[in-house]
XYZ file of N, CA and C in Angstrom:
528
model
N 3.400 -33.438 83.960
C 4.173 -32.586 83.075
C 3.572 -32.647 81.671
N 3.514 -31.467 81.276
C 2.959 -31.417 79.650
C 4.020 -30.505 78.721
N 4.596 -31.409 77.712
C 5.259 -31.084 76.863
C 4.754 -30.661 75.814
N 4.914 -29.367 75.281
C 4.097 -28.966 73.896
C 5.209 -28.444 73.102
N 5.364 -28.787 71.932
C 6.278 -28.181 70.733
C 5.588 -27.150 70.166
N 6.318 -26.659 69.545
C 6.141 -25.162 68.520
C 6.112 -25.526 66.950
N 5.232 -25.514 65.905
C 5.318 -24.945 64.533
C 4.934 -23.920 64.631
N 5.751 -23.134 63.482
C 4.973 -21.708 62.534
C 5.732 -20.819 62.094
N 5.010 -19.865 61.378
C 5.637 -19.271 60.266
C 6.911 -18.156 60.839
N 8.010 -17.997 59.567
C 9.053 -17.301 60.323
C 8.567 -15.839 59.838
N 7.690 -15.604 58.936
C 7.117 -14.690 58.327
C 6.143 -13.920 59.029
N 6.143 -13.366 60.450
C 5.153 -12.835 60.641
C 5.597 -11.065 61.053
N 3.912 -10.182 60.971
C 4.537 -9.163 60.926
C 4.377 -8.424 62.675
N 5.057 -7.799 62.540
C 5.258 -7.288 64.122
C 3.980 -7.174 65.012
N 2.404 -7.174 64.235
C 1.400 -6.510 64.998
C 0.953 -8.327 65.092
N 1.564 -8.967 64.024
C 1.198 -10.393 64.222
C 1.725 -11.064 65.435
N 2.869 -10.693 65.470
C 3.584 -11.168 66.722
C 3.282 -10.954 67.613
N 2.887 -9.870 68.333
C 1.959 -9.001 69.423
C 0.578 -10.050 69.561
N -0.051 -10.084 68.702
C -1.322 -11.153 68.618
C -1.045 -12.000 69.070
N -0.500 -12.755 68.492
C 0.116 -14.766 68.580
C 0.668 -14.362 69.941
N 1.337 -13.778 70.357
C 1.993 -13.732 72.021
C 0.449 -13.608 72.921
N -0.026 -12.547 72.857
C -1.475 -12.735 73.709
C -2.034 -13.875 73.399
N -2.155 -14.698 72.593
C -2.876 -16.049 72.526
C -1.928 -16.586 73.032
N -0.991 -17.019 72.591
C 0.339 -17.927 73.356
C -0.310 -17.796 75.131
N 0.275 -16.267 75.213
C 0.018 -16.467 76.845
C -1.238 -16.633 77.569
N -1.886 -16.866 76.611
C -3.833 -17.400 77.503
C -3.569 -19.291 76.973
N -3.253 -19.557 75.892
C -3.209 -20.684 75.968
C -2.008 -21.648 76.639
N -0.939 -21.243 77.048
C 0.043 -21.393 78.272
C -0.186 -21.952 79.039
N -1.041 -20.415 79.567
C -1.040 -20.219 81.104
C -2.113 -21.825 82.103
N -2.490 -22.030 81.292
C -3.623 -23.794 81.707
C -2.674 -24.576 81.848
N -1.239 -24.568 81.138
C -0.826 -25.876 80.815
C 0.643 -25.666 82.403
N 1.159 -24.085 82.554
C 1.874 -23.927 83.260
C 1.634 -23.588 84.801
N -0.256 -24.094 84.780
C -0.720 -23.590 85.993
C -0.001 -24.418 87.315
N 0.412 -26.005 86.838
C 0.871 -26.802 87.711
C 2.708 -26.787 87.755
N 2.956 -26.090 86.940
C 4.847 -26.006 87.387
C 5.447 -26.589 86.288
N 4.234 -27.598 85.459
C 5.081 -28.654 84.657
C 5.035 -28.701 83.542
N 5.247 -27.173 82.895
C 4.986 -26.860 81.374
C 6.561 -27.090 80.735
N 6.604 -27.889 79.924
C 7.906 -28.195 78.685
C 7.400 -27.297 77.568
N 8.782 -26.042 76.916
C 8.299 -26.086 75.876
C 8.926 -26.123 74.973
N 9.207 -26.951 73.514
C 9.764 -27.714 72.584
C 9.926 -26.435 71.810
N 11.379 -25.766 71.458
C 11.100 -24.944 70.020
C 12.439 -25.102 69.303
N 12.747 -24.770 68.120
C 13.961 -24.643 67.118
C 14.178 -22.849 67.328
N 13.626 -22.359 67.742
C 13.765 -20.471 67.868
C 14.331 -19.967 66.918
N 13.876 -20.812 65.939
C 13.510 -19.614 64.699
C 12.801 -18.509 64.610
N 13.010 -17.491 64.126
C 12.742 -16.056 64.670
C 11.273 -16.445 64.157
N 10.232 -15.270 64.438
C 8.821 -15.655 64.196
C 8.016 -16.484 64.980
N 7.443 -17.109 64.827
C 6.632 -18.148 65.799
C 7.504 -19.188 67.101
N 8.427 -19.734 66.169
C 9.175 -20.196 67.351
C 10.064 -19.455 68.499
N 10.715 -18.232 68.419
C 10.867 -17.465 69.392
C 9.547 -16.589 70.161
N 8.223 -16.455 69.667
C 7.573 -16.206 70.411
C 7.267 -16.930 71.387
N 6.720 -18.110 70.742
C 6.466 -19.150 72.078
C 7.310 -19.293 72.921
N 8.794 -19.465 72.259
C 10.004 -19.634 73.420
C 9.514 -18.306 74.642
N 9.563 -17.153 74.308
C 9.060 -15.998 75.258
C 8.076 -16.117 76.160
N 6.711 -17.126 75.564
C 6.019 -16.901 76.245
C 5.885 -18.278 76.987
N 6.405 -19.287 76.374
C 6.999 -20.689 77.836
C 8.065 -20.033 78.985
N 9.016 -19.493 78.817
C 9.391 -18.978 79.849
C 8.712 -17.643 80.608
N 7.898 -17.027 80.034
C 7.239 -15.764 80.756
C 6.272 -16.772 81.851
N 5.297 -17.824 81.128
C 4.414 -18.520 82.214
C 5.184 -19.471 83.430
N 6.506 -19.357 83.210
C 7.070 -19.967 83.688
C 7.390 -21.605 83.811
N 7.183 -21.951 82.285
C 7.849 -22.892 81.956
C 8.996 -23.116 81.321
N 9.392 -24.343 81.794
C 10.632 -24.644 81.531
C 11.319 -24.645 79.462
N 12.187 -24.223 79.050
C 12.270 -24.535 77.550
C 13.610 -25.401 77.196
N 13.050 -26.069 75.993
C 13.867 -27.629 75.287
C 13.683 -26.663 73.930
N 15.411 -27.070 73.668
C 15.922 -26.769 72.704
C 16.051 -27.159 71.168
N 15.768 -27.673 70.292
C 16.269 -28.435 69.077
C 16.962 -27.625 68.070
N 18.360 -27.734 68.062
C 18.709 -26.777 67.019
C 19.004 -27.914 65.632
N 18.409 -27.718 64.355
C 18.437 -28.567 63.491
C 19.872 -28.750 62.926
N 21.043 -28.188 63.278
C 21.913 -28.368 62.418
C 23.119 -28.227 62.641
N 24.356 -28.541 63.022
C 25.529 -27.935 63.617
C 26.093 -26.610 63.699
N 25.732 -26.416 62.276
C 26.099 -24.584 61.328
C 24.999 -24.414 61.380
N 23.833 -24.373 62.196
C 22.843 -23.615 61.937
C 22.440 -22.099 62.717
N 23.255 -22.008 63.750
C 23.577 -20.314 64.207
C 24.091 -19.820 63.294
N 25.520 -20.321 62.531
C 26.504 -19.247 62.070
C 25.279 -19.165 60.660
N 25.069 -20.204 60.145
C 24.514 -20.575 58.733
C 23.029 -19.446 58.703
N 22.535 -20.113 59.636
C 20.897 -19.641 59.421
C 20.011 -18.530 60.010
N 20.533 -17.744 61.594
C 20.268 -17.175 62.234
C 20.921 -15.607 61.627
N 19.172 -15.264 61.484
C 20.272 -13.402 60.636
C 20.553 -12.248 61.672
N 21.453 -11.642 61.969
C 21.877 -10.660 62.460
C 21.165 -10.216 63.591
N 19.781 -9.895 62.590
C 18.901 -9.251 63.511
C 18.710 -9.831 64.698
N 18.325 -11.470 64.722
C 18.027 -11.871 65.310
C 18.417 -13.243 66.381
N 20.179 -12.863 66.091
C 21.169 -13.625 66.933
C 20.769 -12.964 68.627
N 20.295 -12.155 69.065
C 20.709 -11.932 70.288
C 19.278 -12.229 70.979
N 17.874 -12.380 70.012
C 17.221 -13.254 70.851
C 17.170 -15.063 70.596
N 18.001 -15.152 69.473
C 18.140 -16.776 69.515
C 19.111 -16.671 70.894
N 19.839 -16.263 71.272
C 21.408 -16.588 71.931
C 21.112 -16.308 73.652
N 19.427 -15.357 73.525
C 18.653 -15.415 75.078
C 18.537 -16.656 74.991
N 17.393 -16.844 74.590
C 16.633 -18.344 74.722
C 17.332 -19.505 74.803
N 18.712 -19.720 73.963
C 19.649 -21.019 73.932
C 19.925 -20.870 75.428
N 20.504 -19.616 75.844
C 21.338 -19.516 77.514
C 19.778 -19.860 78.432
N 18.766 -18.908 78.101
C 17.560 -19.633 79.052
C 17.235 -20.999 79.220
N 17.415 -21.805 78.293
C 16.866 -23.317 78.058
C 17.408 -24.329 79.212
N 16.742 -25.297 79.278
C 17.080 -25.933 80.542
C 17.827 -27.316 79.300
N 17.222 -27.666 78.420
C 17.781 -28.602 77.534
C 17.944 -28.270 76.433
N 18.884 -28.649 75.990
C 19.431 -28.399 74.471
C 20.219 -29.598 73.625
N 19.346 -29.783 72.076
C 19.775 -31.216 71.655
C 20.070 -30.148 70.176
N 21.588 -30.743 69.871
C 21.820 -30.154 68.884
C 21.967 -31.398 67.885
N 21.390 -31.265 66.702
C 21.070 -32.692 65.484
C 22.836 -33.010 65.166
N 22.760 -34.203 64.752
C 23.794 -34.707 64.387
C 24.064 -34.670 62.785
N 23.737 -33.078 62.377
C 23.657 -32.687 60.790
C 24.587 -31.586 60.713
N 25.216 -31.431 59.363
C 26.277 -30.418 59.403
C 25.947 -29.404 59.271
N 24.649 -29.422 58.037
C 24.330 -28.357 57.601
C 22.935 -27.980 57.684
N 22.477 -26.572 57.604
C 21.026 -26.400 57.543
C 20.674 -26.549 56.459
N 19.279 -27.093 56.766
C 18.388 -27.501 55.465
C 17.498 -27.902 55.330
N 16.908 -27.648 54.428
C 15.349 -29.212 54.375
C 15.717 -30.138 55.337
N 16.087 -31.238 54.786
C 16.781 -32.849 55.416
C 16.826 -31.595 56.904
N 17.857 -30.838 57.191
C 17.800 -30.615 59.061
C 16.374 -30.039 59.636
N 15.545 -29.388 58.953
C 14.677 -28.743 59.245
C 13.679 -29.863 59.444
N 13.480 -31.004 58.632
C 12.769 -31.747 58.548
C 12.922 -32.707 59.625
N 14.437 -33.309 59.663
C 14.998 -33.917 61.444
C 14.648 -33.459 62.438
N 14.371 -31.603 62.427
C 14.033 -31.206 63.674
C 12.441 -30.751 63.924
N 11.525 -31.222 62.959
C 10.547 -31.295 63.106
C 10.214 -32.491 63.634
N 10.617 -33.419 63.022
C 10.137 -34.894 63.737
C 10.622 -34.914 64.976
N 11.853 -34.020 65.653
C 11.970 -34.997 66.906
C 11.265 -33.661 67.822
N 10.782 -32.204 67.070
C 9.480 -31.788 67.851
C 8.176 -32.531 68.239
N 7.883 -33.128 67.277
C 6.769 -34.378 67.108
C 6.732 -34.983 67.764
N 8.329 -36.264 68.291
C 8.638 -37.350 68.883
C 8.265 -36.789 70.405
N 8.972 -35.548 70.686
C 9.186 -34.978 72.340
C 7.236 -35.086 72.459
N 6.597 -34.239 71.974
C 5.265 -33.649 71.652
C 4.423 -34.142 72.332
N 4.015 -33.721 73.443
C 2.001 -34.296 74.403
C 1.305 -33.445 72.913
N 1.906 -32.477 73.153
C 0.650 -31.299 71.879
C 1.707 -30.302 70.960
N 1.244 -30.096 70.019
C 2.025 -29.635 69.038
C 0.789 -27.966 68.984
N 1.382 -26.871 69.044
C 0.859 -25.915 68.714
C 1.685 -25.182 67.570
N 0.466 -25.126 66.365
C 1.041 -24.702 65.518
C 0.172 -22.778 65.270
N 1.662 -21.682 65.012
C 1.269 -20.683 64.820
C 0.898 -20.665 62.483
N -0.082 -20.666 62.841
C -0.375 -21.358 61.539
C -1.583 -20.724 60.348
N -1.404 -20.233 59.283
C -2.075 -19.341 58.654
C -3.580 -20.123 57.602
N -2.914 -21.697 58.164
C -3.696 -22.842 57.211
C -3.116 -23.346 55.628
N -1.723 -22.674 55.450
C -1.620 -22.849 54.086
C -1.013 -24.204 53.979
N -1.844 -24.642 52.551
C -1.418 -26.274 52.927
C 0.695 -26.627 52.569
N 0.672 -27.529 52.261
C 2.237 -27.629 52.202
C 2.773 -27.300 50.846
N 3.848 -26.896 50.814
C 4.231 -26.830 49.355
C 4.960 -27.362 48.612
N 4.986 -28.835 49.231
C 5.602 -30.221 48.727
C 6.954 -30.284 48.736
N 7.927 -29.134 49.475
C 8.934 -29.163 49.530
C 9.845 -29.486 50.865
N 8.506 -30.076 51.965
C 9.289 -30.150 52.887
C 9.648 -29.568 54.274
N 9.579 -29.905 55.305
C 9.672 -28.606 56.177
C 9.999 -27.578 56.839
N 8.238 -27.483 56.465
C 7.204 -26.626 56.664
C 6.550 -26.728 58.133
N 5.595 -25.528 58.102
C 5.120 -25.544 59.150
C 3.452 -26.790 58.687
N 2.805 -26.539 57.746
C 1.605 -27.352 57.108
C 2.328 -28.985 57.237
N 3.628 -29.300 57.203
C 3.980 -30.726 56.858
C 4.156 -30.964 58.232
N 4.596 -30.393 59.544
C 4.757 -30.468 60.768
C 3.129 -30.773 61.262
N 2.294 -29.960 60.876
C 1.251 -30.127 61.274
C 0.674 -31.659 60.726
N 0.217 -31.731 59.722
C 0.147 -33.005 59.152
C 1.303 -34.410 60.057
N 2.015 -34.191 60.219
C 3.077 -35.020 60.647
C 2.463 -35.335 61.999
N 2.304 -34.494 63.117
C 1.638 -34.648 64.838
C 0.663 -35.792 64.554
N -1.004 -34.939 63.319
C -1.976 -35.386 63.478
C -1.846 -36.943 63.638
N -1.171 -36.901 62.366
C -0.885 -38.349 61.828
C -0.465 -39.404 63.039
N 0.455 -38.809 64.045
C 0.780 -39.322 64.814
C -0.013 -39.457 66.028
N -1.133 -38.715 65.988
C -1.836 -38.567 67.191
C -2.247 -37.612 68.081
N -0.796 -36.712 67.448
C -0.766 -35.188 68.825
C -1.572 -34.381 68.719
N -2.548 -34.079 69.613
C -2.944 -33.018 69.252
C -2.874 -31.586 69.242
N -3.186 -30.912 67.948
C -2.332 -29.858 67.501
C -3.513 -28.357 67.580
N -3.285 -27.589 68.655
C -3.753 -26.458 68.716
C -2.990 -25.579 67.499
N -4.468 -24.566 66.881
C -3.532 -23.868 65.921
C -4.369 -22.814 66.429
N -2.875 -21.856 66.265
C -3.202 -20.615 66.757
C -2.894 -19.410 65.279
N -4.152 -18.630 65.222
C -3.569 -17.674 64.184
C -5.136 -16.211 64.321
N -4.381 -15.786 65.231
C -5.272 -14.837 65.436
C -6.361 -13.807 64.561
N -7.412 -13.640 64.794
C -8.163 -12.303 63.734
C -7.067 -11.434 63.336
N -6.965 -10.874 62.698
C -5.687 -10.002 62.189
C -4.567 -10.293 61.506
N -4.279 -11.564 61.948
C -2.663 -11.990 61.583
C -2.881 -11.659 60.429
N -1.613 -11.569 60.117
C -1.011 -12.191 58.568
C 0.479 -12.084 58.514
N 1.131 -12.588 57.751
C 2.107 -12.289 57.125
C 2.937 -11.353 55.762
N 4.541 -11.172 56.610
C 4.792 -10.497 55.479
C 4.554 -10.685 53.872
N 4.274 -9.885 53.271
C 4.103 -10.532 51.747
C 5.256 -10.851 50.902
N 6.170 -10.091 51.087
C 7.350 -10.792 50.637
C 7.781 -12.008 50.964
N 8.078 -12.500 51.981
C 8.041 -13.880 52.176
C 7.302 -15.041 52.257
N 6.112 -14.382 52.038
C 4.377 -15.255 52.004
C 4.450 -15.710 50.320
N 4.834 -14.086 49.971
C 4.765 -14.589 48.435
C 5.520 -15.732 47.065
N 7.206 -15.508 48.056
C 8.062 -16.756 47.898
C 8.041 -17.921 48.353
N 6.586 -18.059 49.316
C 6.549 -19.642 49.585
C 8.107 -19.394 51.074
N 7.860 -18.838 51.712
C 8.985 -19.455 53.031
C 8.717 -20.513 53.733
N 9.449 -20.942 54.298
C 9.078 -22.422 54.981
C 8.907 -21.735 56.588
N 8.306 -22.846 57.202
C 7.907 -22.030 58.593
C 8.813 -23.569 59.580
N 8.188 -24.105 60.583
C 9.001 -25.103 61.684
C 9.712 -24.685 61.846
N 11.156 -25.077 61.877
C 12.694 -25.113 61.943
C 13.810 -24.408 61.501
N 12.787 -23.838 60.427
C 13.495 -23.032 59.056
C 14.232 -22.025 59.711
N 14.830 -21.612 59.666
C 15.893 -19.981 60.133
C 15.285 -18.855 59.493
């Protein structure tokens, strides 16, 4: 069995998403060839609900981490309650943090115990380093290495992100 977690940005733009899913599902498909693919996400819209899509499309199994007690009602926007609320009902496990609220401090809890679960950490990842505030998708990454995991980063020819939220510094991992 190979367990892989999810970083990356919640900022990506629709033709990005399309990209990162075709890589997702070529880099998958090796790990779900034997039945025994885990895959670790917070399904935060953006990177972490892609992967969630494309661990269950290869037909692996998905583990849940939601960082925060209030973090549906709190953090999950409109748009994108009804594919967080697939993926929670798809999941075979679900660990909800023992935090009230969303936040840094939860975002940051639910990066480490992506880390802790983690054979490999794949991060959907643009390279930007951290912005000292915490996590992030760059401090998640840093966090695996450190630990050992090794961390596929995926960020296709093309990508990028929205600029509005690129430009405010958004946080990527866990973040809502």
């Amino acid at each position: 069995m190979t367990t892989i977690a999810v970083t990356g940005h919640i900022d990506l733009t629709e033709k990005t998403s399309a990209l990162v899913r075709t890589a997702l599902d070529e880099l998958l498909r090796g790990y779900a060839a034997d039945g025994e693919l885990v895959g670790v996400s917070c399904l935060a819209r953006g990177a972490d609900s892609v992967f969630a899509e494309a661990v269950l499309a290869v037909g692996g199994r998905l583990a849940v981490v939601i960082p925060s007690r209030d973090y549906r009602h709190a953090r999950v926007r409109p748009e994108h309650a009804p594919v967080f609320d697939r993926l929670v009902k798809a999941a075979h496990d679900i660990v909800v943090l023992p935090i009230e609220s969303a936040g840094r401090h939860a975002y940051e809890a639910a990066n480490s115990v992506l880390v802790e679960r983690a054979d490999r950490l794949v991060a959907v990842w643009d390279g930007t380093p951290p912005t000292g505030r915490g996590g992030g998708t760059a401090d998640t990454v840093l966090e695996a290495r450190a630990a050992g995991i090794p961390v596929d980063v995926v960020w296709p020819d093309g990508a990028e992100r929205t600029r509005q939220e690129h430009h405010q510094g958004a946080p990527g991992g866990c973040a809502g």
